[in-house]
Amino acid sequence: MILRSGYPFWLIKNGLPFTFPKLAKDIQTEVLIVGAGISGALMRYHLIKAGISCVTVDARTVGLGSTCASTSLLQYEIDVPLCKLSEIVGKDHAQRAYHLCNEAIEKIGKIAADLDYGDFQRRDSLYFAAFKKDVPLLEREFKARKEAGFDVKYLDVDAIRKQFGFSSPAAILSQHGAVIDAYSFTHRLLQYKEEWNHHIYDRTRISNIKHDKNGVVAKTQDECTIKAKHVVYATGYEVTEMIDKKIVELKSTYAVISEQYPKTQFWKNNTLLWSTANPYLYLRTTSDGRMLIGGRDDAFYDPTKRDALIQKKSKQLVADFKKIFPDKVFDAEFSWTGTFGETKDGLPYIGAYQPVKNSYFALGFGGNGITFSLIAAEIITDLIQGIPNADAEIFSFDR
């Protein structure tokens, strides 16, 4: 599956920080992780922390799927607002899902510090009304978040204009957010316990895998065999054909990033900005003085059609930026497109899928892919060890 194209900024900025070999022999391990993007890297980190031996393989070069195309906003807010999610999955599960995402941001920050990774930065987050008709939704959402215990402020049109310099009917301001570079962070995660680096193989495509009660046996395209007790699928959209029900709608999204500017604060606190529009628009800044805007999603997955729209979508995104900040300069430098998925409730699918024995899935669909990946790593590490995890049912295939 062709997950992205164009010129993802993070890939251009970082290149290939580290390289990994292609598997060329038969091996055996306790856990096989399929996928070496951000989901697989966090999974590996948690398994090693728990003392569980694992091997990581990826059909691509490390990080060159969805990870390098990620815009890397870390938010506790899920694509489905809390007030609506409560109606779909119940208040308890909805609030817990939001709190897990909030806790995930803190935990990612601690991992970054543990790895001496410097490109993790905390940010406030502003969820603003794209249209006046969205104000009742924001009022409901503000009430739901306050009830759930989040530290949020409701801003009216005057407060938004005074604090952030643009016009919107209403907004919710949260002091719960962060930004990161998912691509370089993935590479840094994969350097954890360097003596285990020989257990990471890219350009190693699994052509066949057999699951039975005793474990799994995977065959690579080059006829190498990997035997394991368990397999964790951390490849997102590319394993959905293993599930006998439709769990995700694939969509195309677009992003454009500006040239580098000497000014390091573009608006108040470089707060994460995202709108109530459907599809929503989002803005962030980078540590090297750039502005990024993303959105303009399309309800299809077609690489040829998607890629042909990059130039048009980039111009539209820059125009969207100018509508918000007409007095700011935004000279586009790089633009790209990628595939993402939406689930019926905005939640990921995490854990065991009973028809596929000895397997676990870390499918962090949606705009919270990075925080969902952290949650998945924690839940699956518990399940592999036989430790009950009360949060697993929130994200189960049976929900």
Coordinates of C-alpha atoms in Angstrom, one line a residue:
M1 CA 0.0 0.0 0.0
I2 CA 1.3 3.4 -1.0
L3 CA 0.7 5.4 2.2
R4 CA 2.3 8.8 1.3
S5 CA 3.9 10.9 -1.4
G6 CA 5.2 14.3 -2.0
Y7 CA 8.0 15.8 0.2
P8 CA 7.4 15.1 3.9
F9 CA 9.3 17.7 5.8
W10 CA 10.6 15.3 8.5
L11 CA 12.1 12.9 6.0
I12 CA 13.9 15.8 4.1
K13 CA 15.1 17.3 7.4
N14 CA 16.4 14.1 9.0
G15 CA 17.3 11.9 6.0
L16 CA 18.2 8.4 7.3
P17 CA 19.5 8.9 10.8
F18 CA 20.2 5.1 11.1
T19 CA 20.1 2.2 8.8
F20 CA 19.1 -1.4 9.4
P21 CA 19.8 -4.7 7.7
K22 CA 17.5 -6.9 5.6
L23 CA 16.8 -10.3 7.2
A24 CA 18.9 -12.9 5.6
K25 CA 18.6 -15.9 8.0
D26 CA 16.1 -17.9 10.0
I27 CA 15.4 -16.6 13.5
Q28 CA 13.4 -17.3 16.6
T29 CA 12.0 -14.9 19.2
E30 CA 9.3 -14.5 21.8
V31 CA 7.5 -11.7 20.0
L32 CA 7.5 -10.7 16.3
I33 CA 6.6 -7.0 15.7
V34 CA 5.5 -6.4 12.2
G35 CA 6.0 -2.7 11.5
A36 CA 8.8 -0.4 12.4
G37 CA 7.0 3.0 12.3
I38 CA 6.1 4.9 15.4
S39 CA 3.7 2.1 16.6
G40 CA 6.2 -0.7 16.2
A41 CA 9.0 1.4 17.8
L42 CA 6.9 2.2 20.9
M43 CA 5.9 -1.5 21.0
R44 CA 9.5 -2.6 20.9
Y45 CA 10.5 -0.1 23.6
H46 CA 7.8 -1.3 26.0
L47 CA 8.5 -5.0 25.4
I48 CA 12.2 -4.5 26.0
K49 CA 11.4 -2.5 29.2
A50 CA 9.4 -5.6 30.3
G51 CA 12.3 -7.9 29.6
I52 CA 10.5 -9.6 26.6
S53 CA 12.7 -10.6 23.6
C54 CA 11.4 -9.3 20.3
V55 CA 12.2 -9.0 16.6
T56 CA 11.0 -6.0 14.5
V57 CA 10.5 -6.2 10.8
D58 CA 9.2 -3.8 8.2
A59 CA 8.6 -4.2 4.5
R60 CA 9.9 -0.6 3.9
T61 CA 12.9 1.3 5.1
V62 CA 12.3 2.3 8.7
G63 CA 9.8 5.2 9.1
L64 CA 9.0 5.7 5.4
G65 CA 5.3 4.8 5.6
S66 CA 2.8 6.9 7.5
T67 CA 5.3 7.9 10.2
C68 CA 7.4 10.3 8.1
A69 CA 4.1 11.8 6.7
S70 CA 2.7 12.5 10.2
T71 CA 2.2 16.1 11.3
S72 CA 3.0 14.9 14.8
L73 CA 0.6 16.9 16.9
L74 CA 0.1 15.2 20.3
Q75 CA -3.4 15.9 21.7
Y76 CA -5.7 14.3 24.2
E77 CA -8.6 15.4 22.1
I78 CA -9.9 12.5 19.9
D79 CA -11.3 13.1 16.4
V80 CA -14.8 12.5 17.9
P81 CA -15.6 15.2 20.5
L82 CA -16.0 13.9 24.1
C83 CA -19.7 14.9 24.2
K84 CA -20.4 12.8 21.1
L85 CA -18.1 9.9 22.0
S86 CA -20.0 9.6 25.3
E87 CA -23.2 9.0 23.4
I88 CA -21.5 6.3 21.2
V89 CA -19.4 4.3 23.8
G90 CA -20.8 5.5 27.1
K91 CA -19.5 8.3 29.4
D92 CA -17.1 6.1 31.4
H93 CA -15.3 4.7 28.4
A94 CA -15.3 8.0 26.6
Q95 CA -13.8 9.9 29.5
R96 CA -11.2 7.1 30.1
A97 CA -10.2 7.2 26.5
Y98 CA -9.6 11.0 26.7
H99 CA -7.6 10.6 29.9
L100 CA -5.5 7.8 28.5
C101 CA -4.6 10.1 25.6
N102 CA -3.7 12.9 28.0
E103 CA -1.6 10.5 30.1
A104 CA 0.1 9.2 26.9
I105 CA 1.4 12.7 26.1
E106 CA 3.0 12.9 29.5
K107 CA 4.5 9.4 29.1
I108 CA 5.9 10.2 25.7
G109 CA 7.5 13.2 27.2
K110 CA 9.1 11.1 29.9
I111 CA 10.4 8.6 27.2
A112 CA 11.8 11.4 25.2
A113 CA 13.7 12.6 28.3
D114 CA 14.8 9.1 29.0
L115 CA 16.3 8.8 25.5
D116 CA 17.7 12.4 25.6
Y117 CA 15.5 13.3 22.7
G118 CA 15.1 17.0 22.4
D119 CA 12.4 17.6 19.9
F120 CA 9.4 17.1 22.2
Q121 CA 7.8 20.4 23.2
R122 CA 4.7 21.0 25.3
R123 CA 2.0 23.1 23.7
D124 CA -1.5 24.5 24.6
S125 CA -4.3 23.5 22.3
L126 CA -7.1 25.7 20.9
Y127 CA -10.2 24.0 19.5
F128 CA -12.0 26.8 17.7
A129 CA -15.4 27.1 15.9
A130 CA -15.0 27.3 12.2
F131 CA -18.6 28.6 11.9
K132 CA -21.1 30.2 14.2
K133 CA -23.4 27.2 13.9
D134 CA -20.6 25.2 15.7
V135 CA -20.9 27.2 18.9
P136 CA -23.5 24.9 20.6
L137 CA -21.2 22.0 20.0
L138 CA -18.3 23.8 21.6
E139 CA -20.5 24.7 24.6
R140 CA -21.5 21.0 25.0
E141 CA -17.9 19.9 24.6
F142 CA -16.6 22.4 27.1
K143 CA -19.1 21.1 29.7
A144 CA -18.2 17.5 29.0
R145 CA -14.5 18.2 29.4
K146 CA -15.0 20.1 32.6
E147 CA -17.1 17.3 34.0
A148 CA -14.3 14.8 33.0
G149 CA -11.8 16.9 35.0
F150 CA -9.8 18.6 32.3
D151 CA -8.4 22.1 32.9
V152 CA -10.1 24.0 30.0
K153 CA -11.2 27.6 29.4
Y154 CA -14.0 28.8 27.2
L155 CA -13.1 31.8 25.0
D156 CA -15.5 34.0 23.2
V157 CA -14.9 35.9 20.0
D158 CA -13.3 38.9 21.8
A159 CA -10.9 36.8 23.9
I160 CA -9.8 34.8 20.8
R161 CA -9.1 37.9 18.8
K162 CA -7.3 39.5 21.7
Q163 CA -5.2 36.5 22.6
F164 CA -4.6 34.8 19.3
G165 CA -5.2 37.5 16.7
F166 CA -7.8 35.9 14.6
S167 CA -11.6 35.7 14.5
S168 CA -13.7 32.8 15.6
P169 CA -17.1 32.7 17.4
A170 CA -15.8 30.5 20.3
A171 CA -13.1 28.2 21.3
I172 CA -11.9 25.8 24.0
L173 CA -8.3 26.3 25.3
S174 CA -6.5 23.4 26.9
Q175 CA -3.1 23.2 28.5
H176 CA -2.7 19.6 27.4
G177 CA -0.8 19.1 24.2
A178 CA 2.7 18.8 22.7
V179 CA 4.5 18.5 19.4
I180 CA 7.2 16.1 18.3
D181 CA 8.9 14.8 15.1
A182 CA 7.4 11.3 14.8
Y183 CA 10.0 10.2 12.2
S184 CA 13.2 11.2 14.2
F185 CA 11.6 10.0 17.4
T186 CA 10.9 6.6 15.9
H187 CA 14.6 6.3 14.9
R188 CA 15.6 7.3 18.4
L189 CA 13.3 4.7 20.0
L190 CA 14.8 2.0 17.8
Q191 CA 18.2 2.9 19.2
Y192 CA 17.0 2.0 22.7
K193 CA 19.2 -0.9 24.0
E194 CA 21.6 -0.7 21.1
E195 CA 22.8 -4.2 21.8
W196 CA 19.3 -5.3 20.5
N197 CA 19.6 -3.4 17.2
H198 CA 20.5 -6.6 15.3
H199 CA 16.9 -7.6 16.0
I200 CA 15.5 -4.9 13.7
Y201 CA 15.2 -5.6 10.0
D202 CA 13.7 -3.4 7.3
R203 CA 13.1 -4.1 3.6
T204 CA 11.8 -7.4 5.0
R205 CA 8.4 -8.2 3.7
I206 CA 6.3 -10.9 5.3
S207 CA 4.8 -13.0 2.5
N208 CA 3.0 -15.6 4.6
I209 CA 2.3 -16.2 8.2
K210 CA 0.7 -19.1 10.0
H211 CA -1.0 -18.8 13.3
D212 CA -1.8 -21.8 15.6
K213 CA -2.2 -22.6 19.3
N214 CA 1.6 -22.9 19.7
G215 CA 2.7 -19.7 18.1
V216 CA 3.3 -18.2 14.7
V217 CA 5.6 -19.0 11.8
A218 CA 6.3 -16.2 9.3
K219 CA 7.9 -16.5 5.9
T220 CA 9.6 -13.5 4.3
Q221 CA 9.6 -12.8 0.6
D222 CA 13.2 -14.0 0.6
E223 CA 12.2 -17.3 2.1
C224 CA 13.6 -16.7 5.6
T225 CA 11.6 -18.1 8.6
I226 CA 10.7 -16.2 11.8
K227 CA 9.3 -18.3 14.6
A228 CA 7.6 -16.6 17.6
K229 CA 5.2 -17.2 20.4
H230 CA 3.3 -14.1 19.5
V231 CA 3.0 -11.5 16.7
V232 CA 2.1 -7.8 17.1
Y233 CA 0.8 -6.2 14.0
A234 CA 1.7 -2.5 14.1
T235 CA 1.3 -1.8 10.4
G236 CA -2.1 0.1 10.6
Y237 CA -4.1 0.1 7.4
E238 CA -2.2 -2.7 5.8
V239 CA -3.5 -5.6 7.9
T240 CA -7.1 -4.7 7.9
E241 CA -7.8 -7.4 5.3
M242 CA -7.1 -9.9 8.2
I243 CA -10.2 -8.7 10.0
D244 CA -13.5 -10.1 8.8
K245 CA -15.4 -6.9 9.3
K246 CA -14.9 -3.4 8.1
I247 CA -13.3 -1.4 10.9
V248 CA -11.9 1.7 9.1
E249 CA -12.5 4.1 6.3
L250 CA -9.4 5.0 4.4
K251 CA -9.0 8.7 3.5
S252 CA -6.4 11.0 2.0
T253 CA -5.1 14.1 3.9
Y254 CA -2.7 16.9 2.9
A255 CA -0.1 19.1 4.6
V256 CA 2.1 22.0 3.7
I257 CA 4.9 23.6 5.6
S258 CA 6.3 27.1 5.3
E259 CA 9.8 28.3 4.8
Q260 CA 11.9 28.9 7.9
Y261 CA 11.5 32.3 9.5
P262 CA 13.6 34.1 12.1
K263 CA 10.5 34.7 14.3
T264 CA 10.1 31.8 16.6
Q265 CA 6.6 32.7 18.0
F266 CA 4.0 33.1 15.3
W267 CA 1.0 33.4 17.6
K268 CA 0.4 33.1 21.3
N269 CA 2.6 30.3 22.8
N270 CA 2.7 28.7 19.3
T271 CA -0.5 27.0 20.5
L272 CA -1.9 24.0 18.5
L273 CA -4.8 25.3 16.5
W274 CA -7.6 23.1 15.1
S275 CA -11.1 23.8 14.0
T276 CA -14.5 22.2 14.2
A277 CA -14.8 22.1 10.4
N278 CA -15.4 18.7 8.8
P279 CA -12.8 17.8 7.7
Y280 CA -11.0 19.9 10.3
L281 CA -8.0 22.2 9.7
Y282 CA -5.0 22.2 12.0
L283 CA -1.9 24.3 12.5
R284 CA 1.3 23.9 14.4
T285 CA 4.8 25.3 14.4
T286 CA 8.2 23.6 14.4
S287 CA 11.3 24.0 16.5
D288 CA 13.2 25.4 13.6
G289 CA 10.8 28.3 12.9
R290 CA 8.2 27.0 10.4
M291 CA 4.4 26.9 10.3
L292 CA 2.5 23.8 9.2
I293 CA -1.1 23.6 8.2
G294 CA -2.9 20.3 7.4
G295 CA -6.3 19.1 6.4
R296 CA -8.4 19.3 3.2
D297 CA -9.1 15.6 3.6
D298 CA -10.7 13.5 0.8
A299 CA -13.0 10.5 1.4
F300 CA -11.0 8.1 -0.8
Y301 CA -7.9 6.1 -0.9
D302 CA -6.5 6.3 -4.5
P303 CA -2.7 7.0 -4.7
T304 CA -2.8 8.3 -8.2
K305 CA -5.8 10.5 -7.7
R306 CA -4.5 11.6 -4.3
D307 CA -1.0 12.5 -5.5
A308 CA -2.4 14.5 -8.5
L309 CA -4.1 16.8 -6.0
I310 CA -1.0 17.8 -4.0
Q311 CA -0.4 21.1 -5.7
K312 CA -4.1 22.1 -5.7
K313 CA -4.6 21.1 -2.1
S314 CA -1.4 23.0 -1.0
K315 CA -2.6 26.2 -2.6
Q316 CA -6.0 25.7 -0.8
L317 CA -4.3 25.1 2.5
V318 CA -2.2 28.2 2.2
A319 CA -5.4 30.1 1.3
D320 CA -7.0 28.6 4.5
F321 CA -4.1 29.9 6.5
K322 CA -4.5 33.4 5.0
K323 CA -8.2 33.5 5.9
I324 CA -7.2 32.9 9.5
F325 CA -4.1 35.1 9.6
P326 CA -4.4 37.5 6.7
D327 CA -1.5 39.6 7.9
K328 CA 1.0 36.8 8.3
V329 CA 3.4 35.6 5.6
F330 CA 3.2 31.9 4.6
D331 CA 5.6 31.0 1.9
A332 CA 5.2 27.3 1.3
E333 CA 8.3 25.1 0.9
F334 CA 7.3 21.5 1.2
S335 CA 4.0 19.7 0.8
W336 CA 2.9 16.1 0.9
T337 CA -0.1 13.8 1.2
G338 CA -0.8 10.6 3.1
T339 CA -3.4 8.0 4.0
F340 CA -5.2 7.9 7.3
G341 CA -8.2 6.0 8.6
E342 CA -11.4 6.9 10.4
T343 CA -13.2 4.5 12.7
K344 CA -16.9 4.8 13.6
D345 CA -16.1 6.2 17.1
G346 CA -12.7 7.7 16.5
L347 CA -11.0 5.1 18.7
P348 CA -8.2 2.7 17.7
Y349 CA -8.4 -1.1 17.6
I350 CA -6.0 -2.6 20.1
G351 CA -5.5 -6.1 21.4
A352 CA -6.3 -9.6 20.5
Y353 CA -8.5 -10.6 17.5
Q354 CA -9.6 -14.1 18.4
P355 CA -9.8 -15.6 14.9
V356 CA -6.1 -14.9 14.4
K357 CA -4.4 -16.9 17.2
N358 CA -1.4 -15.6 19.2
S359 CA -1.7 -12.2 17.6
Y360 CA -2.2 -8.7 18.8
F361 CA -3.0 -5.6 16.9
A362 CA -1.9 -2.0 17.5
L363 CA -4.0 -0.1 15.0
G364 CA -3.9 3.5 15.9
F365 CA -6.2 5.0 13.4
G366 CA -7.2 8.6 13.3
G367 CA -5.6 11.9 14.2
N368 CA -4.2 10.6 17.5
G369 CA -2.0 7.9 16.0
I370 CA 1.0 8.6 18.2
T371 CA -0.8 8.7 21.5
F372 CA -2.9 5.7 20.5
S373 CA 0.4 3.9 19.7
L374 CA 1.6 4.5 23.3
I375 CA -1.6 3.2 24.7
A376 CA -1.4 0.1 22.5
A377 CA 2.1 -0.6 23.5
E378 CA 1.1 -0.6 27.2
I379 CA -2.0 -2.7 26.8
I380 CA -0.4 -5.3 24.5
T381 CA 2.7 -5.6 26.8
D382 CA 0.4 -6.4 29.7
L383 CA -1.6 -8.9 27.6
I384 CA 1.5 -10.8 26.4
Q385 CA 2.6 -11.1 30.1
G386 CA -0.8 -12.4 31.1
I387 CA -1.5 -9.2 33.1
P388 CA -5.2 -8.1 33.0
N389 CA -5.6 -4.6 31.5
A390 CA -8.9 -3.0 32.3
D391 CA -8.6 -0.5 29.4
A392 CA -8.3 -3.2 26.8
E393 CA -12.1 -3.5 26.4
I394 CA -12.4 0.2 25.4
F395 CA -10.4 -0.5 22.2
S396 CA -11.3 -4.1 21.6
F397 CA -12.6 -5.6 18.3
D398 CA -15.8 -6.6 20.1
R399 CA -16.8 -3.1 21.3

